[in-house]
Amino acid sequence: VLGFRSHTLLLHDDRTSAENRLKAVNGSLKQVYRTTDAHPIILSLDGLEGPGDYALNRRAALTLVLAKGGQVVRSVALTDTGQHNVPQLREWVEEIAGKIPSDPEELRRMIASNLPKSGDAVRELAVNQGVQLQRLRARLARLESGQMNNRMQQRRPQRMKRDAPNAARRPVAERNPAKPAVKREGAPPDDADLQSSLRAFIRKTNSDERLDDIFADITARASESPELTRQTREMFRLVLSLKDRYGTPHAHELAKGFLDKHPAKRNR
């Protein structure tokens, strides 16, 4: 109803694997699809390269194709996606769909002009919007309730907490079990290109082929100077020290291979 509709296509070289992955992803987003205008992610049948006419960049993590009136207006290959892209994405969308009016009457006219022509489609849209509105109201009520509880807690006089009668008898380690600390090694790079590559490299959704492409870019950048090699080495040490958070097993193998090939020089 706001003049914009989106579709998401997944490119993959293994159809069976991709279909299984999409079942899990779309299943977890089922409630979102029911209460919004979003469409389920679908699998492209054109393989990993995508439709030939689009000439997609295989190294891109995401390609944004904007169209209006059946014509492609803009195609952008993104290698590093995140919150920093939101302002630019909004600008591109507004170029083809226009800005959302701030005036209520203009907004009403805009929505009215974009309503479905079919009565059944309008009815379904109204139901979905009603469900979404109820969810927003429930969330707002929870937020307001939490704020009220916080204010009440602040008004209560502070009281001394008493330990249980046998608390002093228990060993300190038993009362406060220490969690094993993760030993963090290495450091993120200062170089902007390596920073961007690192964010792309540590995604757990990367395929091995995608990782090989990213790794090739990283090693090419690292070879430009000893300082960039050092930053890359520290970057990969960081990845390997946080395996549970960063990267896939293949990413860890690539990182270890780089460290084996470029060991740190020891001071004599």
PDB file of C-alpha atoms in Angstrom:
ATOM      1  CA  VAL A   1       0.000   0.000   0.000  1.00  0.00           C
ATOM      2  CA  LEU A   2       3.028   2.290   0.212  1.00  0.00           C
ATOM      3  CA  GLY A   3       3.927   1.828  -3.438  1.00  0.00           C
ATOM      4  CA  PHE A   4       6.743  -0.673  -2.998  1.00  0.00           C
ATOM      5  CA  ARG A   5       6.908  -4.463  -3.116  1.00  0.00           C
ATOM      6  CA  SER A   6       9.947  -6.655  -2.550  1.00  0.00           C
ATOM      7  CA  HIS A   7      10.892 -10.210  -3.492  1.00  0.00           C
ATOM      8  CA  THR A   8      13.940 -12.159  -2.315  1.00  0.00           C
ATOM      9  CA  LEU A   9      15.606 -14.838  -4.448  1.00  0.00           C
ATOM     10  CA  LEU A  10      18.312 -17.222  -3.284  1.00  0.00           C
ATOM     11  CA  LEU A  11      21.039 -18.298  -5.712  1.00  0.00           C
ATOM     12  CA  HIS A  12      22.615 -21.689  -5.085  1.00  0.00           C
ATOM     13  CA  ASP A  13      24.469 -24.384  -7.013  1.00  0.00           C
ATOM     14  CA  ASP A  14      22.819 -27.250  -5.100  1.00  0.00           C
ATOM     15  CA  ARG A  15      19.048 -27.194  -5.505  1.00  0.00           C
ATOM     16  CA  THR A  16      18.303 -29.872  -2.898  1.00  0.00           C
ATOM     17  CA  SER A  17      20.472 -28.228  -0.252  1.00  0.00           C
ATOM     18  CA  ALA A  18      18.996 -24.813  -1.018  1.00  0.00           C
ATOM     19  CA  GLU A  19      15.406 -26.074  -0.821  1.00  0.00           C
ATOM     20  CA  ASN A  20      16.058 -27.630   2.592  1.00  0.00           C
ATOM     21  CA  ARG A  21      17.639 -24.410   3.785  1.00  0.00           C
ATOM     22  CA  LEU A  22      14.709 -22.322   2.562  1.00  0.00           C
ATOM     23  CA  LYS A  23      12.208 -24.580   4.331  1.00  0.00           C
ATOM     24  CA  ALA A  24      13.909 -23.794   7.625  1.00  0.00           C
ATOM     25  CA  VAL A  25      14.271 -20.069   6.929  1.00  0.00           C
ATOM     26  CA  ASN A  26      10.750 -19.537   5.618  1.00  0.00           C
ATOM     27  CA  GLY A  27       9.360 -21.677   8.426  1.00  0.00           C
ATOM     28  CA  SER A  28      10.924 -19.430  11.052  1.00  0.00           C
ATOM     29  CA  LEU A  29       9.549 -16.359   9.258  1.00  0.00           C
ATOM     30  CA  LYS A  30       6.033 -17.757   8.794  1.00  0.00           C
ATOM     31  CA  GLN A  31       4.488 -15.378  11.324  1.00  0.00           C
ATOM     32  CA  VAL A  32       6.172 -12.415   9.632  1.00  0.00           C
ATOM     33  CA  TYR A  33       4.706 -13.408   6.275  1.00  0.00           C
ATOM     34  CA  ARG A  34       1.231 -13.714   7.786  1.00  0.00           C
ATOM     35  CA  THR A  35       1.202 -10.249   9.306  1.00  0.00           C
ATOM     36  CA  THR A  36       3.092  -8.196   6.719  1.00  0.00           C
ATOM     37  CA  ASP A  37       3.281  -7.729   2.971  1.00  0.00           C
ATOM     38  CA  ALA A  38       6.584  -9.630   2.869  1.00  0.00           C
ATOM     39  CA  HIS A  39       6.902 -12.587   0.519  1.00  0.00           C
ATOM     40  CA  PRO A  40       8.701 -15.869   1.304  1.00  0.00           C
ATOM     41  CA  ILE A  41      12.235 -16.263  -0.022  1.00  0.00           C
ATOM     42  CA  ILE A  42      12.215 -18.308  -3.219  1.00  0.00           C
ATOM     43  CA  LEU A  43      14.917 -20.289  -4.996  1.00  0.00           C
ATOM     44  CA  SER A  44      16.163 -19.189  -8.394  1.00  0.00           C
ATOM     45  CA  LEU A  45      16.351 -22.026 -10.923  1.00  0.00           C
ATOM     46  CA  ASP A  46      19.213 -20.325 -12.769  1.00  0.00           C
ATOM     47  CA  GLY A  47      21.917 -21.728 -10.487  1.00  0.00           C
ATOM     48  CA  LEU A  48      24.646 -19.886  -8.642  1.00  0.00           C
ATOM     49  CA  GLU A  49      25.230 -17.388 -11.449  1.00  0.00           C
ATOM     50  CA  GLY A  50      21.589 -16.270 -11.571  1.00  0.00           C
ATOM     51  CA  PRO A  51      19.762 -15.155 -14.730  1.00  0.00           C
ATOM     52  CA  GLY A  52      22.268 -14.613 -17.526  1.00  0.00           C
ATOM     53  CA  ASP A  53      20.704 -11.339 -18.659  1.00  0.00           C
ATOM     54  CA  TYR A  54      21.408  -9.752 -15.273  1.00  0.00           C
ATOM     55  CA  ALA A  55      25.193 -10.350 -15.379  1.00  0.00           C
ATOM     56  CA  LEU A  56      25.340 -10.615 -11.586  1.00  0.00           C
ATOM     57  CA  ASN A  57      28.620 -10.270  -9.714  1.00  0.00           C
ATOM     58  CA  ARG A  58      29.340 -13.705  -8.246  1.00  0.00           C
ATOM     59  CA  ARG A  59      31.422 -12.162  -5.459  1.00  0.00           C
ATOM     60  CA  ALA A  60      28.509 -10.094  -4.177  1.00  0.00           C
ATOM     61  CA  ALA A  61      26.812 -11.180  -0.962  1.00  0.00           C
ATOM     62  CA  LEU A  62      23.621  -9.481  -2.124  1.00  0.00           C
ATOM     63  CA  THR A  63      22.482  -7.900  -5.381  1.00  0.00           C
ATOM     64  CA  LEU A  64      19.716  -5.325  -5.193  1.00  0.00           C
ATOM     65  CA  VAL A  65      17.657  -4.941  -8.375  1.00  0.00           C
ATOM     66  CA  LEU A  66      15.185  -2.044  -8.401  1.00  0.00           C
ATOM     67  CA  ALA A  67      12.533  -1.901 -11.110  1.00  0.00           C
ATOM     68  CA  LYS A  68       9.602   0.316 -12.005  1.00  0.00           C
ATOM     69  CA  GLY A  69       7.040  -0.174 -14.735  1.00  0.00           C
ATOM     70  CA  GLY A  70       8.689  -3.396 -15.869  1.00  0.00           C
ATOM     71  CA  GLN A  71      12.075  -1.721 -16.394  1.00  0.00           C
ATOM     72  CA  VAL A  72      15.207  -2.152 -14.274  1.00  0.00           C
ATOM     73  CA  VAL A  73      16.115   1.230 -12.815  1.00  0.00           C
ATOM     74  CA  ARG A  74      19.151   0.266 -10.741  1.00  0.00           C
ATOM     75  CA  SER A  75      21.231  -2.842 -10.016  1.00  0.00           C
ATOM     76  CA  VAL A  76      23.705  -2.716  -7.133  1.00  0.00           C
ATOM     77  CA  ALA A  77      26.113  -5.463  -6.023  1.00  0.00           C
ATOM     78  CA  LEU A  78      26.808  -5.375  -2.273  1.00  0.00           C
ATOM     79  CA  THR A  79      29.771  -7.267  -0.839  1.00  0.00           C
ATOM     80  CA  ASP A  80      29.281  -6.128   2.736  1.00  0.00           C
ATOM     81  CA  THR A  81      25.757  -5.611   4.049  1.00  0.00           C
ATOM     82  CA  GLY A  82      24.615  -4.202   7.370  1.00  0.00           C
ATOM     83  CA  GLN A  83      22.964  -1.292   9.137  1.00  0.00           C
ATOM     84  CA  HIS A  84      25.371   1.122   7.452  1.00  0.00           C
ATOM     85  CA  ASN A  85      23.579   0.418   4.150  1.00  0.00           C
ATOM     86  CA  VAL A  86      20.123   1.438   5.391  1.00  0.00           C
ATOM     87  CA  PRO A  87      20.295   5.195   4.554  1.00  0.00           C
ATOM     88  CA  GLN A  88      21.491   4.480   1.019  1.00  0.00           C
ATOM     89  CA  LEU A  89      18.893   1.738   0.510  1.00  0.00           C
ATOM     90  CA  ARG A  90      16.130   4.084   1.654  1.00  0.00           C
ATOM     91  CA  GLU A  91      17.326   6.709  -0.808  1.00  0.00           C
ATOM     92  CA  TRP A  92      17.285   4.226  -3.700  1.00  0.00           C
ATOM     93  CA  VAL A  93      13.809   2.957  -2.828  1.00  0.00           C
ATOM     94  CA  GLU A  94      12.465   6.494  -2.528  1.00  0.00           C
ATOM     95  CA  GLU A  95      13.813   7.254  -6.006  1.00  0.00           C
ATOM     96  CA  ILE A  96      11.350   4.795  -7.533  1.00  0.00           C
ATOM     97  CA  ALA A  97       8.520   4.670  -4.976  1.00  0.00           C
ATOM     98  CA  GLY A  98       8.637   8.216  -3.637  1.00  0.00           C
ATOM     99  CA  LYS A  99       8.898   9.309  -0.027  1.00  0.00           C
ATOM    100  CA  ILE A 100       6.192   8.373   2.456  1.00  0.00           C
ATOM    101  CA  PRO A 101       4.077  11.529   2.952  1.00  0.00           C
ATOM    102  CA  SER A 102       4.249  13.110   6.388  1.00  0.00           C
ATOM    103  CA  ASP A 103       0.850  14.743   5.910  1.00  0.00           C
ATOM    104  CA  PRO A 104      -1.943  12.340   7.034  1.00  0.00           C
ATOM    105  CA  GLU A 105      -4.277  13.298   4.174  1.00  0.00           C
ATOM    106  CA  GLU A 106      -1.580  12.764   1.547  1.00  0.00           C
ATOM    107  CA  LEU A 107      -0.748   9.422   3.141  1.00  0.00           C
ATOM    108  CA  ARG A 108      -4.420   8.400   2.979  1.00  0.00           C
ATOM    109  CA  ARG A 109      -4.604   9.247  -0.713  1.00  0.00           C
ATOM    110  CA  MET A 110      -1.395   7.345  -1.399  1.00  0.00           C
ATOM    111  CA  ILE A 111      -2.637   4.225   0.385  1.00  0.00           C
ATOM    112  CA  ALA A 112      -6.038   4.444  -1.318  1.00  0.00           C
ATOM    113  CA  SER A 113      -4.419   4.612  -4.752  1.00  0.00           C
ATOM    114  CA  ASN A 114      -2.311   1.507  -4.031  1.00  0.00           C
ATOM    115  CA  LEU A 115      -5.041  -0.700  -2.559  1.00  0.00           C
ATOM    116  CA  PRO A 116      -5.701  -3.997  -4.373  1.00  0.00           C
ATOM    117  CA  LYS A 117      -8.558  -3.939  -6.867  1.00  0.00           C
ATOM    118  CA  SER A 118      -9.974  -7.276  -5.749  1.00  0.00           C
ATOM    119  CA  GLY A 119     -12.360  -7.240  -2.801  1.00  0.00           C
ATOM    120  CA  ASP A 120     -10.911 -10.492  -1.450  1.00  0.00           C
ATOM    121  CA  ALA A 121      -7.393  -9.066  -1.625  1.00  0.00           C
ATOM    122  CA  VAL A 122      -8.495  -5.936   0.251  1.00  0.00           C
ATOM    123  CA  ARG A 123     -10.156  -8.103   2.902  1.00  0.00           C
ATOM    124  CA  GLU A 124      -7.001 -10.200   3.335  1.00  0.00           C
ATOM    125  CA  LEU A 125      -4.890  -7.057   3.569  1.00  0.00           C
ATOM    126  CA  ALA A 126      -7.191  -5.620   6.238  1.00  0.00           C
ATOM    127  CA  VAL A 127      -6.983  -8.823   8.281  1.00  0.00           C
ATOM    128  CA  ASN A 128      -3.182  -8.891   8.087  1.00  0.00           C
ATOM    129  CA  GLN A 129      -2.925  -5.230   9.039  1.00  0.00           C
ATOM    130  CA  GLY A 130      -5.292  -5.803  11.959  1.00  0.00           C
ATOM    131  CA  VAL A 131      -3.154  -8.665  13.266  1.00  0.00           C
ATOM    132  CA  GLN A 132      -0.006  -6.597  12.906  1.00  0.00           C
ATOM    133  CA  LEU A 133      -1.644  -3.660  14.704  1.00  0.00           C
ATOM    134  CA  GLN A 134      -2.614  -5.929  17.593  1.00  0.00           C
ATOM    135  CA  ARG A 135       0.956  -7.208  17.857  1.00  0.00           C
ATOM    136  CA  LEU A 136       2.274  -3.641  17.959  1.00  0.00           C
ATOM    137  CA  ARG A 137      -0.240  -2.730  20.665  1.00  0.00           C
ATOM    138  CA  ALA A 138       0.792  -5.749  22.734  1.00  0.00           C
ATOM    139  CA  ARG A 139       4.459  -4.829  22.364  1.00  0.00           C
ATOM    140  CA  LEU A 140       3.733  -1.230  23.353  1.00  0.00           C
ATOM    141  CA  ALA A 141       1.808  -2.433  26.413  1.00  0.00           C
ATOM    142  CA  ARG A 142       4.773  -4.577  27.478  1.00  0.00           C
ATOM    143  CA  LEU A 143       7.134  -1.641  27.082  1.00  0.00           C
ATOM    144  CA  GLU A 144       4.881   0.659  29.092  1.00  0.00           C
ATOM    145  CA  SER A 145       4.480  -2.005  31.780  1.00  0.00           C
ATOM    146  CA  GLY A 146       8.243  -2.415  32.001  1.00  0.00           C
ATOM    147  CA  GLN A 147       8.755   1.328  32.347  1.00  0.00           C
ATOM    148  CA  MET A 148       6.124   1.460  35.103  1.00  0.00           C
ATOM    149  CA  ASN A 149       7.824  -1.366  36.985  1.00  0.00           C
ATOM    150  CA  ASN A 150      11.164   0.421  36.716  1.00  0.00           C
ATOM    151  CA  ARG A 151       9.678   3.596  38.184  1.00  0.00           C
ATOM    152  CA  MET A 152       8.139   1.629  41.056  1.00  0.00           C
ATOM    153  CA  GLN A 153      11.445  -0.064  41.762  1.00  0.00           C
ATOM    154  CA  GLN A 154      13.190   3.303  41.918  1.00  0.00           C
ATOM    155  CA  ARG A 155      10.669   4.592  44.473  1.00  0.00           C
ATOM    156  CA  ARG A 156      11.133   1.682  46.850  1.00  0.00           C
ATOM    157  CA  PRO A 157      13.612   2.244  49.694  1.00  0.00           C
ATOM    158  CA  GLN A 158      16.804   0.334  49.252  1.00  0.00           C
ATOM    159  CA  ARG A 159      17.091  -2.604  51.550  1.00  0.00           C
ATOM    160  CA  MET A 160      20.063  -4.600  52.616  1.00  0.00           C
ATOM    161  CA  LYS A 161      20.091  -8.043  51.085  1.00  0.00           C
ATOM    162  CA  ARG A 162      20.587 -10.857  53.509  1.00  0.00           C
ATOM    163  CA  ASP A 163      22.433 -13.964  52.588  1.00  0.00           C
ATOM    164  CA  ALA A 164      20.886 -17.343  53.234  1.00  0.00           C
ATOM    165  CA  PRO A 165      21.790 -18.774  56.681  1.00  0.00           C
ATOM    166  CA  ASN A 166      24.230 -21.274  55.243  1.00  0.00           C
ATOM    167  CA  ALA A 167      25.582 -19.054  52.474  1.00  0.00           C
ATOM    168  CA  ALA A 168      28.710 -18.180  54.425  1.00  0.00           C
ATOM    169  CA  ARG A 169      29.466 -21.848  54.942  1.00  0.00           C
ATOM    170  CA  ARG A 170      29.517 -22.642  51.232  1.00  0.00           C
ATOM    171  CA  PRO A 171      32.804 -22.297  49.384  1.00  0.00           C
ATOM    172  CA  VAL A 172      33.121 -19.135  47.336  1.00  0.00           C
ATOM    173  CA  ALA A 173      33.557 -21.132  44.135  1.00  0.00           C
ATOM    174  CA  GLU A 174      30.273 -22.933  44.814  1.00  0.00           C
ATOM    175  CA  ARG A 175      28.368 -19.709  45.446  1.00  0.00           C
ATOM    176  CA  ASN A 176      29.858 -17.912  42.458  1.00  0.00           C
ATOM    177  CA  PRO A 177      30.841 -20.486  39.864  1.00  0.00           C
ATOM    178  CA  ALA A 178      33.266 -18.877  37.465  1.00  0.00           C
ATOM    179  CA  LYS A 179      32.611 -19.253  33.768  1.00  0.00           C
ATOM    180  CA  PRO A 180      35.633 -20.080  31.663  1.00  0.00           C
ATOM    181  CA  ALA A 181      36.702 -16.903  29.904  1.00  0.00           C
ATOM    182  CA  VAL A 182      37.231 -16.985  26.180  1.00  0.00           C
ATOM    183  CA  LYS A 183      40.806 -16.052  25.396  1.00  0.00           C
ATOM    184  CA  ARG A 184      40.585 -13.430  22.700  1.00  0.00           C
ATOM    185  CA  GLU A 185      43.624 -13.106  20.500  1.00  0.00           C
ATOM    186  CA  GLY A 186      44.536 -10.890  17.590  1.00  0.00           C
ATOM    187  CA  ALA A 187      42.755  -7.674  16.670  1.00  0.00           C
ATOM    188  CA  PRO A 188      40.443  -6.252  13.997  1.00  0.00           C
ATOM    189  CA  PRO A 189      42.240  -4.484  11.142  1.00  0.00           C
ATOM    190  CA  ASP A 190      42.567  -0.726  10.802  1.00  0.00           C
ATOM    191  CA  ASP A 191      42.441  -0.880   7.017  1.00  0.00           C
ATOM    192  CA  ALA A 192      38.935  -0.120   5.686  1.00  0.00           C
ATOM    193  CA  ASP A 193      39.110  -2.744   2.915  1.00  0.00           C
ATOM    194  CA  LEU A 194      40.168  -5.451   5.351  1.00  0.00           C
ATOM    195  CA  GLN A 195      37.433  -4.403   7.772  1.00  0.00           C
ATOM    196  CA  SER A 196      34.831  -4.840   5.048  1.00  0.00           C
ATOM    197  CA  SER A 197      36.284  -8.196   4.022  1.00  0.00           C
ATOM    198  CA  LEU A 198      36.354  -9.374   7.634  1.00  0.00           C
ATOM    199  CA  ARG A 199      32.639  -8.683   8.081  1.00  0.00           C
ATOM    200  CA  ALA A 200      31.925 -10.686   4.947  1.00  0.00           C
ATOM    201  CA  PHE A 201      34.372 -13.481   5.873  1.00  0.00           C
ATOM    202  CA  ILE A 202      32.919 -14.276   9.313  1.00  0.00           C
ATOM    203  CA  ARG A 203      29.323 -14.836   8.169  1.00  0.00           C
ATOM    204  CA  LYS A 204      28.210 -18.328   9.118  1.00  0.00           C
ATOM    205  CA  THR A 205      25.933 -18.516   6.067  1.00  0.00           C
ATOM    206  CA  ASN A 206      28.800 -18.305   3.567  1.00  0.00           C
ATOM    207  CA  SER A 207      29.289 -21.132   1.096  1.00  0.00           C
ATOM    208  CA  ASP A 208      32.809 -22.511   0.615  1.00  0.00           C
ATOM    209  CA  GLU A 209      32.972 -20.986  -2.863  1.00  0.00           C
ATOM    210  CA  ARG A 210      31.947 -17.587  -1.545  1.00  0.00           C
ATOM    211  CA  LEU A 211      34.606 -17.832   1.175  1.00  0.00           C
ATOM    212  CA  ASP A 212      37.277 -18.682  -1.386  1.00  0.00           C
ATOM    213  CA  ASP A 213      36.432 -15.501  -3.297  1.00  0.00           C
ATOM    214  CA  ILE A 214      36.548 -13.355  -0.156  1.00  0.00           C
ATOM    215  CA  PHE A 215      39.800 -14.987   0.942  1.00  0.00           C
ATOM    216  CA  ALA A 216      41.335 -14.228  -2.459  1.00  0.00           C
ATOM    217  CA  ASP A 217      40.467 -10.551  -2.017  1.00  0.00           C
ATOM    218  CA  ILE A 218      41.922 -10.554   1.498  1.00  0.00           C
ATOM    219  CA  THR A 219      45.211 -12.157   0.487  1.00  0.00           C
ATOM    220  CA  ALA A 220      45.537  -9.789  -2.465  1.00  0.00           C
ATOM    221  CA  ARG A 221      45.086  -6.818  -0.154  1.00  0.00           C
ATOM    222  CA  ALA A 222      47.467  -8.266   2.435  1.00  0.00           C
ATOM    223  CA  SER A 223      50.218  -8.685  -0.159  1.00  0.00           C
ATOM    224  CA  GLU A 224      50.333  -4.947  -0.835  1.00  0.00           C
ATOM    225  CA  SER A 225      52.509  -4.173   2.186  1.00  0.00           C
ATOM    226  CA  PRO A 226      54.058  -5.768   5.287  1.00  0.00           C
ATOM    227  CA  GLU A 227      51.742  -3.683   7.464  1.00  0.00           C
ATOM    228  CA  LEU A 228      48.635  -4.999   5.704  1.00  0.00           C
ATOM    229  CA  THR A 229      50.011  -8.525   6.045  1.00  0.00           C
ATOM    230  CA  ARG A 230      50.409  -7.934   9.777  1.00  0.00           C
ATOM    231  CA  GLN A 231      46.852  -6.601  10.093  1.00  0.00           C
ATOM    232  CA  THR A 232      45.526  -9.603   8.178  1.00  0.00           C
ATOM    233  CA  ARG A 233      47.453 -11.973  10.413  1.00  0.00           C
ATOM    234  CA  GLU A 234      46.007 -10.368  13.548  1.00  0.00           C
ATOM    235  CA  MET A 235      42.559 -10.404  11.956  1.00  0.00           C
ATOM    236  CA  PHE A 236      42.712 -14.145  11.336  1.00  0.00           C
ATOM    237  CA  ARG A 237      44.041 -14.772  14.843  1.00  0.00           C
ATOM    238  CA  LEU A 238      40.948 -12.986  16.125  1.00  0.00           C
ATOM    239  CA  VAL A 239      38.676 -15.146  13.963  1.00  0.00           C
ATOM    240  CA  LEU A 240      40.277 -18.369  15.190  1.00  0.00           C
ATOM    241  CA  SER A 241      40.112 -17.316  18.841  1.00  0.00           C
ATOM    242  CA  LEU A 242      36.348 -16.788  18.498  1.00  0.00           C
ATOM    243  CA  LYS A 243      35.409 -19.786  16.367  1.00  0.00           C
ATOM    244  CA  ASP A 244      32.032 -20.187  18.039  1.00  0.00           C
ATOM    245  CA  ARG A 245      31.028 -16.699  16.871  1.00  0.00           C
ATOM    246  CA  TYR A 246      33.012 -16.093  13.709  1.00  0.00           C
ATOM    247  CA  GLY A 247      33.001 -18.028  10.471  1.00  0.00           C
ATOM    248  CA  THR A 248      32.498 -21.573   9.271  1.00  0.00           C
ATOM    249  CA  PRO A 249      34.895 -24.544   9.480  1.00  0.00           C
ATOM    250  CA  HIS A 250      36.125 -23.744   5.973  1.00  0.00           C
ATOM    251  CA  ALA A 251      36.757 -20.141   7.006  1.00  0.00           C
ATOM    252  CA  HIS A 252      38.782 -21.404   9.957  1.00  0.00           C
ATOM    253  CA  GLU A 253      40.856 -23.610   7.637  1.00  0.00           C
ATOM    254  CA  LEU A 254      41.598 -20.670   5.355  1.00  0.00           C
ATOM    255  CA  ALA A 255      42.556 -18.469   8.293  1.00  0.00           C
ATOM    256  CA  LYS A 256      44.871 -21.130   9.720  1.00  0.00           C
ATOM    257  CA  GLY A 257      46.454 -21.632   6.308  1.00  0.00           C
ATOM    258  CA  PHE A 258      47.248 -17.924   6.079  1.00  0.00           C
ATOM    259  CA  LEU A 259      48.802 -17.911   9.551  1.00  0.00           C
ATOM    260  CA  ASP A 260      50.918 -20.949   8.708  1.00  0.00           C
ATOM    261  CA  LYS A 261      52.136 -19.236   5.552  1.00  0.00           C
ATOM    262  CA  HIS A 262      52.724 -15.859   7.218  1.00  0.00           C
ATOM    263  CA  PRO A 263      53.958 -16.525  10.761  1.00  0.00           C
ATOM    264  CA  ALA A 264      54.703 -13.589  13.014  1.00  0.00           C
ATOM    265  CA  LYS A 265      58.360 -12.633  13.240  1.00  0.00           C
ATOM    266  CA  ARG A 266      59.782 -13.175  16.689  1.00  0.00           C
ATOM    267  CA  ASN A 267      61.871 -10.471  18.291  1.00  0.00           C
ATOM    268  CA  ARG A 268      65.405 -11.580  18.993  1.00  0.00           C
TER     269      ARG A 268
END
